[in-house]
Amino acid sequence: MMGRCMPPQPLLSRLASKRRWLSGGSASPSILRNPLQWYVTKLDTHPITTKCISSGLISGSGDLLCQSIVAEKKSQSATLEFDWMRTLRFTILGSFLVAPTVHLWYGMLMSRIPGTTMSAVAKRLFCDQGLFAPLFTPTFISMLTVLEHLTSPFDQSIAGTDVNKDDNNNHGNSDLYTHLTDRFINDVPDAILVGWSIWTPSMAIMFAVVPGKFQVLYSNCVGFVWNAYLSWRTHEGEEESTQ
């Protein structure tokens, strides 16, 4: 009879696993007592999960920074209203596109071109900024555009706008191919050039002195500013059209 009152064992295991992840386990520090050491421990025990969560938070924060700066420059009202769906899109891409991709990419670079000599750093830098960046930047902007079209009905319902209204921000009713083409022509070239100015010196430092397990975190910290720029770059014309 008592056996029937016990929770299912798989459920207990999942709950215990989540509790251990948050608490750090009995042998590791608590997130409240020592958050930095807790994070370092999680990079060892749950590298992908930890990098995905931190990347998503930083990407979303970069978009919020962009929205705050733009709203402050407009100074149209005393209250600041965030586009939370837009922030959610950046958070999703940071967690499920950026973090796994750069985790695998940096890992491959460090294994194929090891060492901290000037030659090794230069080779990794060329591969990253000369080959990877020109491909990943349009990929990110393309995925962002697709998400905008997929979530357009949610944007309209939150804003209380007419679904059939024809305006520049109504991505759901516009042609996805046209929107992608416009961003490839107007946004991608500038984003790549600005990206090189930001990422080339940042990646040179990273490949030279930052340990492998911290490289995604380092790139995400640089990416905080980069995501704020991308958010502004991909929404600049649309924000101006609503003024």
PDB file of C-alpha atoms in Angstrom:
ATOM      1  CA  MET A   1       0.000   0.000   0.000  1.00  0.00           C
ATOM      2  CA  MET A   2       2.781   2.428   0.806  1.00  0.00           C
ATOM      3  CA  GLY A   3       4.413   1.723  -2.541  1.00  0.00           C
ATOM      4  CA  ARG A   4       1.403   3.222  -4.312  1.00  0.00           C
ATOM      5  CA  CYS A   5       1.917   6.553  -2.538  1.00  0.00           C
ATOM      6  CA  MET A   6       5.513   6.954  -3.713  1.00  0.00           C
ATOM      7  CA  PRO A   7       6.085   9.322  -6.695  1.00  0.00           C
ATOM      8  CA  PRO A   8       7.343   7.677  -9.899  1.00  0.00           C
ATOM      9  CA  GLN A   9      11.085   7.149  -9.817  1.00  0.00           C
ATOM     10  CA  PRO A  10      11.799   8.888 -13.169  1.00  0.00           C
ATOM     11  CA  LEU A  11      10.020  12.008 -11.886  1.00  0.00           C
ATOM     12  CA  LEU A  12      12.106  11.978  -8.722  1.00  0.00           C
ATOM     13  CA  SER A  13      15.256  11.614 -10.793  1.00  0.00           C
ATOM     14  CA  ARG A  14      14.364  14.575 -12.999  1.00  0.00           C
ATOM     15  CA  LEU A  15      13.524  16.758 -10.010  1.00  0.00           C
ATOM     16  CA  ALA A  16      16.735  15.783  -8.263  1.00  0.00           C
ATOM     17  CA  SER A  17      18.734  16.515 -11.412  1.00  0.00           C
ATOM     18  CA  LYS A  18      17.234  20.006 -11.745  1.00  0.00           C
ATOM     19  CA  ARG A  19      17.855  20.690  -8.055  1.00  0.00           C
ATOM     20  CA  ARG A  20      21.473  19.574  -8.355  1.00  0.00           C
ATOM     21  CA  TRP A  21      21.950  21.800 -11.416  1.00  0.00           C
ATOM     22  CA  LEU A  22      20.683  24.873  -9.572  1.00  0.00           C
ATOM     23  CA  SER A  23      22.395  24.165  -6.277  1.00  0.00           C
ATOM     24  CA  GLY A  24      25.637  22.969  -7.822  1.00  0.00           C
ATOM     25  CA  GLY A  25      25.571  19.668  -5.944  1.00  0.00           C
ATOM     26  CA  SER A  26      26.912  18.931  -2.513  1.00  0.00           C
ATOM     27  CA  ALA A  27      30.541  19.313  -3.548  1.00  0.00           C
ATOM     28  CA  SER A  28      30.163  22.532  -5.576  1.00  0.00           C
ATOM     29  CA  PRO A  29      29.378  26.128  -4.568  1.00  0.00           C
ATOM     30  CA  SER A  30      25.884  27.615  -4.418  1.00  0.00           C
ATOM     31  CA  ILE A  31      24.787  30.164  -7.019  1.00  0.00           C
ATOM     32  CA  LEU A  32      23.868  32.590  -4.230  1.00  0.00           C
ATOM     33  CA  ARG A  33      27.063  32.203  -2.211  1.00  0.00           C
ATOM     34  CA  ASN A  34      29.568  32.278  -5.081  1.00  0.00           C
ATOM     35  CA  PRO A  35      27.906  32.839  -8.488  1.00  0.00           C
ATOM     36  CA  LEU A  36      31.183  33.061 -10.415  1.00  0.00           C
ATOM     37  CA  GLN A  37      32.531  29.789  -9.038  1.00  0.00           C
ATOM     38  CA  TRP A  38      29.106  28.204  -9.552  1.00  0.00           C
ATOM     39  CA  TYR A  39      29.203  29.256 -13.208  1.00  0.00           C
ATOM     40  CA  VAL A  40      32.723  27.892 -13.663  1.00  0.00           C
ATOM     41  CA  THR A  41      31.605  24.583 -12.152  1.00  0.00           C
ATOM     42  CA  LYS A  42      28.610  24.424 -14.493  1.00  0.00           C
ATOM     43  CA  LEU A  43      30.886  24.985 -17.474  1.00  0.00           C
ATOM     44  CA  ASP A  44      32.612  21.754 -16.477  1.00  0.00           C
ATOM     45  CA  THR A  45      29.531  19.704 -15.581  1.00  0.00           C
ATOM     46  CA  HIS A  46      26.922  21.081 -18.032  1.00  0.00           C
ATOM     47  CA  PRO A  47      28.866  23.041 -20.691  1.00  0.00           C
ATOM     48  CA  ILE A  48      26.238  23.187 -23.455  1.00  0.00           C
ATOM     49  CA  THR A  49      23.285  23.987 -21.165  1.00  0.00           C
ATOM     50  CA  THR A  50      25.228  26.682 -19.321  1.00  0.00           C
ATOM     51  CA  LYS A  51      26.484  28.329 -22.499  1.00  0.00           C
ATOM     52  CA  CYS A  52      23.023  28.253 -24.110  1.00  0.00           C
ATOM     53  CA  ILE A  53      21.364  29.903 -21.101  1.00  0.00           C
ATOM     54  CA  SER A  54      24.033  32.593 -20.694  1.00  0.00           C
ATOM     55  CA  SER A  55      24.106  33.290 -24.435  1.00  0.00           C
ATOM     56  CA  GLY A  56      20.328  33.689 -24.570  1.00  0.00           C
ATOM     57  CA  LEU A  57      20.298  36.071 -21.602  1.00  0.00           C
ATOM     58  CA  ILE A  58      23.096  38.195 -23.040  1.00  0.00           C
ATOM     59  CA  SER A  59      21.532  38.315 -26.524  1.00  0.00           C
ATOM     60  CA  GLY A  60      18.182  39.397 -25.106  1.00  0.00           C
ATOM     61  CA  SER A  61      19.865  41.973 -22.888  1.00  0.00           C
ATOM     62  CA  GLY A  62      21.627  43.433 -25.926  1.00  0.00           C
ATOM     63  CA  ASP A  63      18.269  43.967 -27.619  1.00  0.00           C
ATOM     64  CA  LEU A  64      16.852  45.614 -24.480  1.00  0.00           C
ATOM     65  CA  LEU A  65      19.870  47.940 -24.423  1.00  0.00           C
ATOM     66  CA  CYS A  66      19.181  48.873 -28.043  1.00  0.00           C
ATOM     67  CA  GLN A  67      15.511  49.555 -27.376  1.00  0.00           C
ATOM     68  CA  SER A  68      16.384  51.680 -24.332  1.00  0.00           C
ATOM     69  CA  ILE A  69      18.871  53.816 -26.265  1.00  0.00           C
ATOM     70  CA  VAL A  70      16.505  54.305 -29.206  1.00  0.00           C
ATOM     71  CA  ALA A  71      13.599  55.217 -26.908  1.00  0.00           C
ATOM     72  CA  GLU A  72      15.757  57.693 -25.003  1.00  0.00           C
ATOM     73  CA  LYS A  73      16.799  59.393 -28.249  1.00  0.00           C
ATOM     74  CA  LYS A  74      13.186  59.651 -29.412  1.00  0.00           C
ATOM     75  CA  SER A  75      11.997  61.094 -26.066  1.00  0.00           C
ATOM     76  CA  GLN A  76       8.431  60.932 -27.274  1.00  0.00           C
ATOM     77  CA  SER A  77       6.940  59.832 -23.956  1.00  0.00           C
ATOM     78  CA  ALA A  78       7.910  59.500 -20.322  1.00  0.00           C
ATOM     79  CA  THR A  79       7.139  55.784 -20.233  1.00  0.00           C
ATOM     80  CA  LEU A  80       9.383  53.200 -21.878  1.00  0.00           C
ATOM     81  CA  GLU A  81       7.551  50.335 -23.548  1.00  0.00           C
ATOM     82  CA  PHE A  82       9.676  47.361 -24.558  1.00  0.00           C
ATOM     83  CA  ASP A  83       8.920  45.081 -27.483  1.00  0.00           C
ATOM     84  CA  TRP A  84       9.222  41.856 -25.480  1.00  0.00           C
ATOM     85  CA  MET A  85       8.509  39.611 -28.466  1.00  0.00           C
ATOM     86  CA  ARG A  86      11.465  41.155 -30.282  1.00  0.00           C
ATOM     87  CA  THR A  87      13.647  40.543 -27.220  1.00  0.00           C
ATOM     88  CA  LEU A  88      12.396  36.970 -27.039  1.00  0.00           C
ATOM     89  CA  ARG A  89      13.485  36.380 -30.639  1.00  0.00           C
ATOM     90  CA  PHE A  90      17.026  37.515 -29.842  1.00  0.00           C
ATOM     91  CA  THR A  91      17.013  35.349 -26.717  1.00  0.00           C
ATOM     92  CA  ILE A  92      15.912  32.286 -28.696  1.00  0.00           C
ATOM     93  CA  LEU A  93      18.590  32.812 -31.344  1.00  0.00           C
ATOM     94  CA  GLY A  94      21.253  33.380 -28.691  1.00  0.00           C
ATOM     95  CA  SER A  95      20.342  30.138 -26.926  1.00  0.00           C
ATOM     96  CA  PHE A  96      19.619  27.797 -29.809  1.00  0.00           C
ATOM     97  CA  LEU A  97      21.686  29.189 -32.699  1.00  0.00           C
ATOM     98  CA  VAL A  98      24.619  31.231 -31.410  1.00  0.00           C
ATOM     99  CA  ALA A  99      25.708  29.211 -28.363  1.00  0.00           C
ATOM    100  CA  PRO A 100      25.722  25.698 -29.909  1.00  0.00           C
ATOM    101  CA  THR A 101      27.295  26.955 -33.133  1.00  0.00           C
ATOM    102  CA  VAL A 102      30.161  28.886 -31.581  1.00  0.00           C
ATOM    103  CA  HIS A 103      30.725  26.129 -28.997  1.00  0.00           C
ATOM    104  CA  LEU A 104      31.359  23.639 -31.791  1.00  0.00           C
ATOM    105  CA  TRP A 105      33.212  26.145 -33.950  1.00  0.00           C
ATOM    106  CA  TYR A 106      35.655  27.324 -31.273  1.00  0.00           C
ATOM    107  CA  GLY A 107      36.195  23.751 -30.149  1.00  0.00           C
ATOM    108  CA  MET A 108      37.092  22.692 -33.678  1.00  0.00           C
ATOM    109  CA  LEU A 109      39.390  25.673 -34.188  1.00  0.00           C
ATOM    110  CA  MET A 110      41.272  25.009 -30.957  1.00  0.00           C
ATOM    111  CA  SER A 111      41.660  21.310 -31.764  1.00  0.00           C
ATOM    112  CA  ARG A 112      42.666  21.782 -35.404  1.00  0.00           C
ATOM    113  CA  ILE A 113      44.901  24.819 -34.817  1.00  0.00           C
ATOM    114  CA  PRO A 114      46.204  24.486 -31.231  1.00  0.00           C
ATOM    115  CA  GLY A 115      48.680  26.711 -29.455  1.00  0.00           C
ATOM    116  CA  THR A 116      49.033  30.371 -28.517  1.00  0.00           C
ATOM    117  CA  THR A 117      51.834  31.357 -30.879  1.00  0.00           C
ATOM    118  CA  MET A 118      51.359  34.338 -33.173  1.00  0.00           C
ATOM    119  CA  SER A 119      51.050  31.996 -36.135  1.00  0.00           C
ATOM    120  CA  ALA A 120      48.346  29.846 -34.506  1.00  0.00           C
ATOM    121  CA  VAL A 121      46.364  32.881 -33.327  1.00  0.00           C
ATOM    122  CA  ALA A 122      46.580  34.464 -36.793  1.00  0.00           C
ATOM    123  CA  LYS A 123      45.354  31.265 -38.469  1.00  0.00           C
ATOM    124  CA  ARG A 124      42.399  30.912 -36.108  1.00  0.00           C
ATOM    125  CA  LEU A 125      41.589  34.603 -36.522  1.00  0.00           C
ATOM    126  CA  PHE A 126      41.593  34.270 -40.309  1.00  0.00           C
ATOM    127  CA  CYS A 127      39.337  31.223 -40.201  1.00  0.00           C
ATOM    128  CA  ASP A 128      36.959  32.910 -37.758  1.00  0.00           C
ATOM    129  CA  GLN A 129      36.670  36.362 -39.320  1.00  0.00           C
ATOM    130  CA  GLY A 130      37.543  35.546 -42.915  1.00  0.00           C
ATOM    131  CA  LEU A 131      35.464  32.376 -43.322  1.00  0.00           C
ATOM    132  CA  PHE A 132      33.025  31.923 -40.435  1.00  0.00           C
ATOM    133  CA  ALA A 133      31.809  35.498 -39.803  1.00  0.00           C
ATOM    134  CA  PRO A 134      30.739  36.292 -43.406  1.00  0.00           C
ATOM    135  CA  LEU A 135      28.611  33.124 -43.351  1.00  0.00           C
ATOM    136  CA  PHE A 136      27.220  33.292 -39.823  1.00  0.00           C
ATOM    137  CA  THR A 137      26.162  36.961 -39.905  1.00  0.00           C
ATOM    138  CA  PRO A 138      23.684  36.511 -42.799  1.00  0.00           C
ATOM    139  CA  THR A 139      22.555  33.247 -41.210  1.00  0.00           C
ATOM    140  CA  PHE A 140      21.684  35.038 -37.958  1.00  0.00           C
ATOM    141  CA  ILE A 141      19.865  37.848 -39.767  1.00  0.00           C
ATOM    142  CA  SER A 142      17.985  35.319 -41.911  1.00  0.00           C
ATOM    143  CA  MET A 143      16.837  33.336 -38.868  1.00  0.00           C
ATOM    144  CA  LEU A 144      15.812  36.569 -37.143  1.00  0.00           C
ATOM    145  CA  THR A 145      13.735  37.553 -40.165  1.00  0.00           C
ATOM    146  CA  VAL A 146      12.063  34.138 -40.317  1.00  0.00           C
ATOM    147  CA  LEU A 147      11.208  34.347 -36.604  1.00  0.00           C
ATOM    148  CA  GLU A 148       9.711  37.793 -37.132  1.00  0.00           C
ATOM    149  CA  HIS A 149       7.369  36.405 -39.763  1.00  0.00           C
ATOM    150  CA  LEU A 150       6.475  33.362 -37.679  1.00  0.00           C
ATOM    151  CA  THR A 151       5.699  35.446 -34.582  1.00  0.00           C
ATOM    152  CA  SER A 152       4.021  38.340 -36.399  1.00  0.00           C
ATOM    153  CA  PRO A 153       0.473  37.290 -35.316  1.00  0.00           C
ATOM    154  CA  PHE A 154       1.640  37.358 -31.671  1.00  0.00           C
ATOM    155  CA  ASP A 155       3.141  40.822 -32.182  1.00  0.00           C
ATOM    156  CA  GLN A 156      -0.135  42.107 -33.573  1.00  0.00           C
ATOM    157  CA  SER A 157      -2.280  40.561 -30.845  1.00  0.00           C
ATOM    158  CA  ILE A 158      -0.050  41.997 -28.106  1.00  0.00           C
ATOM    159  CA  ALA A 159      -0.039  45.437 -29.721  1.00  0.00           C
ATOM    160  CA  GLY A 160      -3.779  45.270 -30.402  1.00  0.00           C
ATOM    161  CA  THR A 161      -3.341  46.080 -34.097  1.00  0.00           C
ATOM    162  CA  ASP A 162      -5.383  44.904 -37.027  1.00  0.00           C
ATOM    163  CA  VAL A 163      -3.939  41.703 -38.510  1.00  0.00           C
ATOM    164  CA  ASN A 164      -4.894  42.870 -41.986  1.00  0.00           C
ATOM    165  CA  LYS A 165      -3.399  46.327 -41.593  1.00  0.00           C
ATOM    166  CA  ASP A 166      -0.828  47.098 -44.269  1.00  0.00           C
ATOM    167  CA  ASP A 167       2.230  48.727 -42.701  1.00  0.00           C
ATOM    168  CA  ASN A 168       5.987  48.322 -42.722  1.00  0.00           C
ATOM    169  CA  ASN A 169       6.042  46.409 -39.436  1.00  0.00           C
ATOM    170  CA  ASN A 170       3.463  43.834 -40.526  1.00  0.00           C
ATOM    171  CA  HIS A 171       5.960  41.112 -41.416  1.00  0.00           C
ATOM    172  CA  GLY A 172       3.340  38.395 -41.362  1.00  0.00           C
ATOM    173  CA  ASN A 173       1.514  39.888 -44.349  1.00  0.00           C
ATOM    174  CA  SER A 174       4.622  40.947 -46.246  1.00  0.00           C
ATOM    175  CA  ASP A 175       6.595  38.652 -48.500  1.00  0.00           C
ATOM    176  CA  LEU A 176       9.278  36.759 -46.567  1.00  0.00           C
ATOM    177  CA  TYR A 177      11.501  36.540 -49.641  1.00  0.00           C
ATOM    178  CA  THR A 178      11.243  40.307 -50.182  1.00  0.00           C
ATOM    179  CA  HIS A 179      12.028  40.995 -46.539  1.00  0.00           C
ATOM    180  CA  LEU A 180      15.031  38.658 -46.631  1.00  0.00           C
ATOM    181  CA  THR A 181      16.293  40.211 -49.865  1.00  0.00           C
ATOM    182  CA  ASP A 182      15.954  43.715 -48.430  1.00  0.00           C
ATOM    183  CA  ARG A 183      17.955  42.806 -45.344  1.00  0.00           C
ATOM    184  CA  PHE A 184      20.618  40.989 -47.364  1.00  0.00           C
ATOM    185  CA  ILE A 185      21.082  44.111 -49.480  1.00  0.00           C
ATOM    186  CA  ASN A 186      20.757  46.811 -46.818  1.00  0.00           C
ATOM    187  CA  ASP A 187      21.782  45.187 -43.521  1.00  0.00           C
ATOM    188  CA  VAL A 188      24.176  42.286 -44.113  1.00  0.00           C
ATOM    189  CA  PRO A 189      27.077  44.187 -45.814  1.00  0.00           C
ATOM    190  CA  ASP A 190      27.153  46.879 -43.110  1.00  0.00           C
ATOM    191  CA  ALA A 191      26.815  44.254 -40.373  1.00  0.00           C
ATOM    192  CA  ILE A 192      29.794  42.306 -41.707  1.00  0.00           C
ATOM    193  CA  LEU A 193      31.976  45.430 -41.930  1.00  0.00           C
ATOM    194  CA  VAL A 194      31.034  46.631 -38.454  1.00  0.00           C
ATOM    195  CA  GLY A 195      31.441  43.074 -37.180  1.00  0.00           C
ATOM    196  CA  TRP A 196      35.004  42.939 -38.433  1.00  0.00           C
ATOM    197  CA  SER A 197      35.828  46.192 -36.615  1.00  0.00           C
ATOM    198  CA  ILE A 198      34.419  44.789 -33.355  1.00  0.00           C
ATOM    199  CA  TRP A 199      35.234  41.100 -33.539  1.00  0.00           C
ATOM    200  CA  THR A 200      38.705  41.078 -35.139  1.00  0.00           C
ATOM    201  CA  PRO A 201      40.536  42.681 -32.176  1.00  0.00           C
ATOM    202  CA  SER A 202      38.228  40.923 -29.696  1.00  0.00           C
ATOM    203  CA  MET A 203      38.854  37.493 -31.202  1.00  0.00           C
ATOM    204  CA  ALA A 204      42.603  38.134 -31.411  1.00  0.00           C
ATOM    205  CA  ILE A 205      42.607  38.621 -27.628  1.00  0.00           C
ATOM    206  CA  MET A 206      40.363  35.604 -27.086  1.00  0.00           C
ATOM    207  CA  PHE A 207      42.405  33.182 -29.182  1.00  0.00           C
ATOM    208  CA  ALA A 208      45.592  34.361 -27.497  1.00  0.00           C
ATOM    209  CA  VAL A 209      44.715  34.366 -23.796  1.00  0.00           C
ATOM    210  CA  VAL A 210      41.166  33.108 -23.060  1.00  0.00           C
ATOM    211  CA  PRO A 211      40.883  29.419 -22.013  1.00  0.00           C
ATOM    212  CA  GLY A 212      38.680  27.241 -24.197  1.00  0.00           C
ATOM    213  CA  LYS A 213      35.782  26.747 -21.795  1.00  0.00           C
ATOM    214  CA  PHE A 214      35.438  30.520 -21.279  1.00  0.00           C
ATOM    215  CA  GLN A 215      35.549  31.448 -24.963  1.00  0.00           C
ATOM    216  CA  VAL A 216      31.790  31.294 -25.526  1.00  0.00           C
ATOM    217  CA  LEU A 217      31.221  33.452 -22.422  1.00  0.00           C
ATOM    218  CA  TYR A 218      33.868  35.918 -23.615  1.00  0.00           C
ATOM    219  CA  SER A 219      32.342  36.133 -27.083  1.00  0.00           C
ATOM    220  CA  ASN A 220      28.892  36.564 -25.518  1.00  0.00           C
ATOM    221  CA  CYS A 221      30.136  39.519 -23.469  1.00  0.00           C
ATOM    222  CA  VAL A 222      31.451  41.137 -26.646  1.00  0.00           C
ATOM    223  CA  GLY A 223      28.210  40.023 -28.246  1.00  0.00           C
ATOM    224  CA  PHE A 224      26.233  42.113 -25.756  1.00  0.00           C
ATOM    225  CA  VAL A 225      27.336  45.214 -27.655  1.00  0.00           C
ATOM    226  CA  TRP A 226      27.187  43.363 -30.972  1.00  0.00           C
ATOM    227  CA  ASN A 227      23.581  42.258 -30.419  1.00  0.00           C
ATOM    228  CA  ALA A 228      22.592  45.795 -29.499  1.00  0.00           C
ATOM    229  CA  TYR A 229      24.043  46.911 -32.845  1.00  0.00           C
ATOM    230  CA  LEU A 230      22.352  44.075 -34.759  1.00  0.00           C
ATOM    231  CA  SER A 231      19.039  44.912 -33.133  1.00  0.00           C
ATOM    232  CA  TRP A 232      19.400  48.533 -34.215  1.00  0.00           C
ATOM    233  CA  ARG A 233      20.686  47.613 -37.689  1.00  0.00           C
ATOM    234  CA  THR A 234      17.834  45.215 -38.496  1.00  0.00           C
ATOM    235  CA  HIS A 235      15.084  47.504 -37.117  1.00  0.00           C
ATOM    236  CA  GLU A 236      16.420  50.954 -37.993  1.00  0.00           C
ATOM    237  CA  GLY A 237      14.252  51.566 -41.060  1.00  0.00           C
ATOM    238  CA  GLU A 238      11.158  50.020 -39.476  1.00  0.00           C
ATOM    239  CA  GLU A 239      11.456  52.219 -36.390  1.00  0.00           C
ATOM    240  CA  GLU A 240      11.871  55.341 -38.525  1.00  0.00           C
ATOM    241  CA  SER A 241       8.818  54.409 -40.588  1.00  0.00           C
ATOM    242  CA  THR A 242       6.639  54.392 -37.452  1.00  0.00           C
ATOM    243  CA  GLN A 243       7.643  57.878 -36.353  1.00  0.00           C
TER     244      GLN A 243
END
